[in-house]
mmCIF file of C-alpha atoms in Angstrom:
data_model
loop_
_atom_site.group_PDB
_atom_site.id
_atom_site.type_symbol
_atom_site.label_atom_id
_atom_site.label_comp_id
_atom_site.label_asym_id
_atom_site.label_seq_id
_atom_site.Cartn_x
_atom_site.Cartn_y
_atom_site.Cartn_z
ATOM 1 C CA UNK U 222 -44.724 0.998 38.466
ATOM 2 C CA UNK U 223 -45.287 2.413 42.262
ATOM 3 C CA UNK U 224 -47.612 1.262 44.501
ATOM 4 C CA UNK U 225 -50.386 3.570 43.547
ATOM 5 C CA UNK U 226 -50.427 2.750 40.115
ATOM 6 C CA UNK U 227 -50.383 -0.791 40.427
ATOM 7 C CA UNK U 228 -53.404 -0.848 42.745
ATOM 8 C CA UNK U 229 -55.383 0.554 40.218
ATOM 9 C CA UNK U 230 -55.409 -2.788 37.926
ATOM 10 C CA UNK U 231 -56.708 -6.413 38.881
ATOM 11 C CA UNK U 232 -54.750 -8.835 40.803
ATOM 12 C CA UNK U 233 -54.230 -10.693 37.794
ATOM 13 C CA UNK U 234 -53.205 -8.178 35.326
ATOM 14 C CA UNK U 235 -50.455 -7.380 38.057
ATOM 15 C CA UNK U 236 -49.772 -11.022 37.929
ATOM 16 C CA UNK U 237 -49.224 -11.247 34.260
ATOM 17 C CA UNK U 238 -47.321 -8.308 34.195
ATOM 18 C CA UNK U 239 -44.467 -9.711 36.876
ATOM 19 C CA UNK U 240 -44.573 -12.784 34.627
ATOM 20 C CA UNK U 241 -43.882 -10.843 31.708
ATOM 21 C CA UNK U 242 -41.365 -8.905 33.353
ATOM 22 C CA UNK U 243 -39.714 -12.216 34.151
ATOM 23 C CA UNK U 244 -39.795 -12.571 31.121
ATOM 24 C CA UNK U 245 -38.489 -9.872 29.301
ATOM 25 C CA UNK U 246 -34.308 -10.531 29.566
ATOM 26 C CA UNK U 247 -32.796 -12.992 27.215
ATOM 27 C CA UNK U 248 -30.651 -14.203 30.163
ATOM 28 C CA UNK U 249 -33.740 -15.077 32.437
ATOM 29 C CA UNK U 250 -35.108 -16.900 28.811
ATOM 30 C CA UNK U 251 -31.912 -19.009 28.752
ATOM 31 C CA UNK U 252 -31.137 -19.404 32.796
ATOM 32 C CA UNK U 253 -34.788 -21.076 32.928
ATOM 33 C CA UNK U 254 -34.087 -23.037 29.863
ATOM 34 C CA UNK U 255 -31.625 -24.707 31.557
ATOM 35 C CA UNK U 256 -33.566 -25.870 34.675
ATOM 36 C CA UNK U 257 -36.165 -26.828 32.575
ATOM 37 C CA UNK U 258 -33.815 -29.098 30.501
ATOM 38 C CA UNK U 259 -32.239 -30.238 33.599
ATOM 39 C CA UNK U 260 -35.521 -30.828 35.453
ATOM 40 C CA UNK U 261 -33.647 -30.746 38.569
ATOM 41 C CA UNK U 262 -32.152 -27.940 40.998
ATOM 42 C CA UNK U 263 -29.372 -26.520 40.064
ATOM 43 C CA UNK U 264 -26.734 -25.051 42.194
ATOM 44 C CA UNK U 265 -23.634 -23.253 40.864
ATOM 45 C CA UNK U 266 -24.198 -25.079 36.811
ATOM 46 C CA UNK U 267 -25.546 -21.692 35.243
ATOM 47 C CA UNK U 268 -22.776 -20.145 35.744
ATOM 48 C CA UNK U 269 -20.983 -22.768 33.308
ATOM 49 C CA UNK U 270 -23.114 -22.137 31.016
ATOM 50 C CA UNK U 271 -23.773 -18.843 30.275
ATOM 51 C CA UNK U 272 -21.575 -16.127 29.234
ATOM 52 C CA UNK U 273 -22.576 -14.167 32.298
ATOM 53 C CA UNK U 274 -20.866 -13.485 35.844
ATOM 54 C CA UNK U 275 -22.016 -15.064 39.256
ATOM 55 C CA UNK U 276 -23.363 -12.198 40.415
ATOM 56 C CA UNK U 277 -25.260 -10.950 36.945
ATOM 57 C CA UNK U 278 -26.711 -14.641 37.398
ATOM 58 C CA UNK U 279 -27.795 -14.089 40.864
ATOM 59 C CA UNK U 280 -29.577 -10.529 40.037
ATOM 60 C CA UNK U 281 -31.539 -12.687 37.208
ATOM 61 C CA UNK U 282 -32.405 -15.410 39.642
ATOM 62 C CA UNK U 283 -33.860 -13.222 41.763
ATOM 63 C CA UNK U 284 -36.139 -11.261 39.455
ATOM 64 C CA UNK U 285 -36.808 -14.911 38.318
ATOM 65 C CA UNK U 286 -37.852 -15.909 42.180
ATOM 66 C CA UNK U 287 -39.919 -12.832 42.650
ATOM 67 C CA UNK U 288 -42.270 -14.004 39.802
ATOM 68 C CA UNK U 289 -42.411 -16.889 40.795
ATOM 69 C CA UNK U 290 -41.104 -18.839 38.526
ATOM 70 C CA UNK U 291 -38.670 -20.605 39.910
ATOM 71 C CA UNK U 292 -37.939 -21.678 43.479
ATOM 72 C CA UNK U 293 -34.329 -21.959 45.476
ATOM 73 C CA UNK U 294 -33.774 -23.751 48.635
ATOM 74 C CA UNK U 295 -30.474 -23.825 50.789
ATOM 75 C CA UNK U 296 -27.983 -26.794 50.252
ATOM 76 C CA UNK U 297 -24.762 -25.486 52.575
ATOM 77 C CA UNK U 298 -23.723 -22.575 51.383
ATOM 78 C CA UNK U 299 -25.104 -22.820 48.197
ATOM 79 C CA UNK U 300 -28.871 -21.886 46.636
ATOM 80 C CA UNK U 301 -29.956 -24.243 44.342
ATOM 81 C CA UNK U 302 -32.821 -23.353 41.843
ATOM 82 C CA UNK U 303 -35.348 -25.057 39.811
ATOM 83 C CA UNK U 304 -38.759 -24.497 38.477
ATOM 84 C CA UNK U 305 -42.007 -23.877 40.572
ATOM 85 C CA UNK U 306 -44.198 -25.886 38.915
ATOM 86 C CA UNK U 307 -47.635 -25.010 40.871
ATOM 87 C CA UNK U 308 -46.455 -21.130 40.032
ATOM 88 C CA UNK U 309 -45.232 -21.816 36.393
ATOM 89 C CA UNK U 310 -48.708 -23.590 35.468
ATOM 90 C CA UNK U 311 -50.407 -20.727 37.031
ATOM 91 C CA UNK U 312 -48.133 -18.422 34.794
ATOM 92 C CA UNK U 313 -48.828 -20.433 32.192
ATOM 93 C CA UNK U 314 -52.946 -20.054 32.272
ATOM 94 C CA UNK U 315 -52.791 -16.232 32.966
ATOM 95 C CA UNK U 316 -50.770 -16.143 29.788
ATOM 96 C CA UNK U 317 -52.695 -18.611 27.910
ATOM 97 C CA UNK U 318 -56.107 -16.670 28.883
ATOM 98 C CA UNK U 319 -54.487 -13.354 27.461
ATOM 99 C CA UNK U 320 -53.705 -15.083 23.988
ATOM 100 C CA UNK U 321 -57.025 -16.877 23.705
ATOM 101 C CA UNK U 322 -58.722 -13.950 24.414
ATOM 102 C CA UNK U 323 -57.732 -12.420 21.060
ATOM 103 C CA UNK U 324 -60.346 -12.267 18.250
ATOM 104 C CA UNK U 325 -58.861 -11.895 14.555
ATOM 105 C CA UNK U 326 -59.957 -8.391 13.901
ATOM 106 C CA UNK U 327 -60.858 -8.369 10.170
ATOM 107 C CA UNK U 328 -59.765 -5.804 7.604
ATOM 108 C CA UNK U 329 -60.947 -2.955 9.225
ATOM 109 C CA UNK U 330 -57.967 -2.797 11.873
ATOM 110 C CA UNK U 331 -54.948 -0.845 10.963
#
């Protein structure tokens, strides 16, 4: 969605919507299953573990960082990942306020 688009929704629909985005590849699903099982940063592990290459990884990890999700710092030459915590509760209550926010509709939806 450009720029212009965007602009015209709240902050935190936005918000959700990166999450969501995040969200939306099974490989991103697994890759942060695995540091959450870990609880730890991982360096150059997801690589062994998924039927994916380095670099496929690395694009995945990125869209993962620019939600937010999960952090990386520098260790030598490697980037080592694990999850943002103060972001991923923050994900989690934009997502949890979305859910709750549903009413059972009745009989007379479609």
């Amino acid at each position: 969605m450009g720029a212009t688009k965007s602009s015209a929704f709240s902050i935190k629909d936005n918000t959700i919507a990166k999450v969501a985005n995040a969200l939306s590849h099974p490989a991103r699903v697994a890759i942060l299953k695995i540091l959450i099982k870990r609880r730890a940063c991982i360096c150059g592990d997801i690589v062994d573990e998924l039927p994916l290459s380095q670099s496929t990884i690395s694009q995945h990890l990125k869209e993962l960082k620019h939600a937010g999700l999960i952090k990386g710092e520098v260790e030598g030459v490697k980037i080592c990942y694990c999850i943002d915590e103060k972001q991923w509760k923050a994900a989690q209550v934009l997502l949890n306020d979305i859910f709750k926010s549903y009413k059972e509709a009745g009989s007379d939806c479609c």
